[in-house]
Amino acid sequence: MTIPAMLARRVTKRFGEVQVLRGVDLVVMPGEVMCLIGPSGSGKSTFLRCINHLEKIDGGSIAVDGTYVGYRRIGNTLRELPERAIAAQRAGIGMVFQRFNLFANKTALENVAEAPIVVKRESRADALAHGEALLARVGLGHRLHAYPGELSGGQQQRVAIARALAMRPRLMLFDEPTSALDPELVGEVLQVMRGLAADGMTMVIVTHEMGFARDVAQRVAIMDEGVVLEQGSPADLFTSPRQPRTRGFLAKLLAG
């Protein structure tokens, strides 16, 4: 029996009086590309941040490769792990944000090699060699020594993807990775993500890029008001959605 790459059960999350996640159930299998779509404020980004424990869940559980993230089970209770143990878990889960968050005073190559050297204690030579290979993979082999301020937004986001890959993650999370980009730069980032999908990388992607979701995802899940309304293959979901709220959301999206 194959262990899910990510398994979420009845996940809840509250910010003050606002219940953001109301019982999210979702399974992602190894090598699968899952796209999360839905209206703004539906809980997609919060759920993504819960997967690697950047946000603490209030109820339910999330496991990556069969291991609870951020917690250990004691009897029938989940107890939070020490921060050091959580950081070790996060090292195996890559995340790419809307904003690039690169070190402005470090080159593209230094940005990519930093975490393997500091967190994984890789030798500088090995980290730099791997970083060069990753930057070449995302089409930036000619910009190794450029600083973020010398790169376009699309190039910076590709550096951010290479940086996440440098930790050799088992699972990659993308939180609307093209939303901060000018329209003409979106395609170059999506092309890199298409390549990762073709290589079999397991990915959970929050996106508004419906064409990308239709072409690349094995499954698409629609979230609204903190729950998964519906999920299925892109062909089924985009052509024959079952839920009225799903049909309404897709109709507005496609009309826009």
mmCIF file of N, CA and C in Angstrom, residues 91 93-96 112 116 120 122 130-131 133-135 137-138 158-172 174 192 196 199 201-203:
data_model
loop_
_atom_site.group_PDB
_atom_site.id
_atom_site.type_symbol
_atom_site.label_atom_id
_atom_site.label_comp_id
_atom_site.label_asym_id
_atom_site.label_seq_id
_atom_site.Cartn_x
_atom_site.Cartn_y
_atom_site.Cartn_z
ATOM 1 N N ALA A 91 12.626 20.940 6.353
ATOM 2 C CA ALA A 91 13.725 20.828 5.389
ATOM 3 C C ALA A 91 13.363 19.910 4.227
ATOM 4 N N ILE A 93 10.298 19.753 2.950
ATOM 5 C CA ILE A 93 9.102 20.291 2.298
ATOM 6 C C ILE A 93 9.471 21.651 1.715
ATOM 7 N N GLY A 94 9.597 21.729 0.410
ATOM 8 C CA GLY A 94 9.939 22.999 -0.225
ATOM 9 C C GLY A 94 8.725 23.893 -0.339
ATOM 10 N N MET A 95 8.933 25.207 -0.223
ATOM 11 C CA MET A 95 7.815 26.136 -0.360
ATOM 12 C C MET A 95 8.248 27.358 -1.140
ATOM 13 N N VAL A 96 7.397 27.729 -2.094
ATOM 14 C CA VAL A 96 7.624 28.922 -2.914
ATOM 15 C C VAL A 96 6.451 29.859 -2.683
ATOM 16 N N VAL A 112 20.721 30.250 -3.483
ATOM 17 C CA VAL A 112 20.335 28.846 -3.630
ATOM 18 C C VAL A 112 21.160 27.945 -2.707
ATOM 19 N N PRO A 116 21.296 24.759 2.133
ATOM 20 C CA PRO A 116 22.012 23.483 2.254
ATOM 21 C C PRO A 116 23.285 23.586 3.098
ATOM 22 N N LYS A 120 21.666 21.995 6.294
ATOM 23 C CA LYS A 120 22.011 20.587 6.083
ATOM 24 C C LYS A 120 23.501 20.306 6.254
ATOM 25 N N GLU A 122 25.915 20.871 4.315
ATOM 26 C CA GLU A 122 26.626 20.427 3.131
ATOM 27 C C GLU A 122 27.910 21.236 2.967
ATOM 28 N N HIS A 130 25.656 21.953 -6.734
ATOM 29 C CA HIS A 130 24.236 21.610 -6.871
ATOM 30 C C HIS A 130 23.425 22.857 -7.237
ATOM 31 N N GLY A 131 23.771 23.994 -6.630
ATOM 32 C CA GLY A 131 23.084 25.245 -6.943
ATOM 33 C C GLY A 131 23.233 25.638 -8.402
ATOM 34 N N ALA A 133 23.710 23.612 -10.906
ATOM 35 C CA ALA A 133 22.889 22.688 -11.695
ATOM 36 C C ALA A 133 21.410 23.071 -11.621
ATOM 37 N N LEU A 134 20.949 23.475 -10.429
ATOM 38 C CA LEU A 134 19.536 23.850 -10.283
ATOM 39 C C LEU A 134 19.219 25.143 -11.028
ATOM 40 N N LEU A 135 20.103 26.107 -10.970
ATOM 41 C CA LEU A 135 19.860 27.350 -11.696
ATOM 42 C C LEU A 135 19.867 27.104 -13.202
ATOM 43 N N ARG A 137 18.844 24.342 -14.479
ATOM 44 C CA ARG A 137 17.569 23.644 -14.686
ATOM 45 C C ARG A 137 16.409 24.617 -14.848
ATOM 46 N N VAL A 138 16.450 25.733 -14.123
ATOM 47 C CA VAL A 138 15.353 26.721 -14.231
ATOM 48 C C VAL A 138 15.679 27.815 -15.249
ATOM 49 N N ARG A 158 12.152 32.223 -10.254
ATOM 50 C CA ARG A 158 12.835 30.993 -10.653
ATOM 51 C C ARG A 158 14.010 30.692 -9.723
ATOM 52 N N VAL A 159 14.707 31.730 -9.261
ATOM 53 C CA VAL A 159 15.748 31.528 -8.243
ATOM 54 C C VAL A 159 15.115 30.965 -6.971
ATOM 55 N N ALA A 160 13.950 31.494 -6.589
ATOM 56 C CA ALA A 160 13.261 31.011 -5.383
ATOM 57 C C ALA A 160 12.886 29.535 -5.524
ATOM 58 N N ILE A 161 12.479 29.122 -6.713
ATOM 59 C CA ILE A 161 12.162 27.710 -6.946
ATOM 60 C C ILE A 161 13.425 26.869 -6.817
ATOM 61 N N ALA A 162 14.519 27.339 -7.435
ATOM 62 C CA ALA A 162 15.788 26.609 -7.325
ATOM 63 C C ALA A 162 16.232 26.514 -5.871
ATOM 64 N N ARG A 163 16.029 27.586 -5.115
ATOM 65 C CA ARG A 163 16.395 27.588 -3.694
ATOM 66 C C ARG A 163 15.614 26.522 -2.933
ATOM 67 N N ALA A 164 14.322 26.392 -3.212
ATOM 68 C CA ALA A 164 13.519 25.365 -2.541
ATOM 69 C C ALA A 164 13.982 23.966 -2.952
ATOM 70 N N LEU A 165 14.309 23.792 -4.218
ATOM 71 C CA LEU A 165 14.757 22.487 -4.706
ATOM 72 C C LEU A 165 16.112 22.098 -4.135
ATOM 73 N N ALA A 166 16.909 23.091 -3.735
ATOM 74 C CA ALA A 166 18.253 22.814 -3.230
ATOM 75 C C ALA A 166 18.230 21.956 -1.972
ATOM 76 N N MET A 167 17.120 21.968 -1.256
ATOM 77 C CA MET A 167 17.014 21.161 -0.039
ATOM 78 C C MET A 167 16.556 19.732 -0.341
ATOM 79 N N ARG A 168 16.435 19.406 -1.622
ATOM 80 C CA ARG A 168 16.020 18.078 -2.076
ATOM 81 C C ARG A 168 14.704 17.646 -1.411
ATOM 82 N N PRO A 169 13.665 18.456 -1.567
ATOM 83 C CA PRO A 169 12.404 18.171 -0.878
ATOM 84 C C PRO A 169 11.664 16.984 -1.476
ATOM 85 N N ARG A 170 10.868 16.340 -0.645
ATOM 86 C CA ARG A 170 9.985 15.266 -1.105
ATOM 87 C C ARG A 170 8.677 15.838 -1.632
ATOM 88 N N LEU A 171 8.346 17.024 -1.162
ATOM 89 C CA LEU A 171 7.074 17.665 -1.496
ATOM 90 C C LEU A 171 7.329 19.145 -1.719
ATOM 91 N N MET A 172 6.739 19.699 -2.787
ATOM 92 C CA MET A 172 6.871 21.128 -3.061
ATOM 93 C C MET A 172 5.506 21.804 -2.936
ATOM 94 N N PHE A 174 3.482 25.476 -3.520
ATOM 95 C CA PHE A 174 3.535 26.745 -4.244
ATOM 96 C C PHE A 174 2.310 27.573 -3.869
ATOM 97 N N VAL A 192 8.822 26.364 -15.801
ATOM 98 C CA VAL A 192 9.661 25.631 -14.851
ATOM 99 C C VAL A 192 8.816 24.642 -14.062
ATOM 100 N N LEU A 196 8.992 20.487 -13.629
ATOM 101 C CA LEU A 196 9.018 19.733 -12.370
ATOM 102 C C LEU A 196 7.942 18.649 -12.370
ATOM 103 N N ASP A 199 8.948 15.773 -14.395
ATOM 104 C CA ASP A 199 9.988 14.981 -13.722
ATOM 105 C C ASP A 199 9.445 14.164 -12.551
ATOM 106 N N MET A 201 7.854 15.431 -9.710
ATOM 107 C CA MET A 201 7.852 16.086 -8.401
ATOM 108 C C MET A 201 6.436 16.147 -7.841
ATOM 109 N N THR A 202 6.275 15.786 -6.577
ATOM 110 C CA THR A 202 4.986 15.909 -5.900
ATOM 111 C C THR A 202 4.762 17.375 -5.546
ATOM 112 N N MET A 203 3.623 17.938 -5.967
ATOM 113 C CA MET A 203 3.394 19.364 -5.773
ATOM 114 C C MET A 203 1.954 19.640 -5.357
#
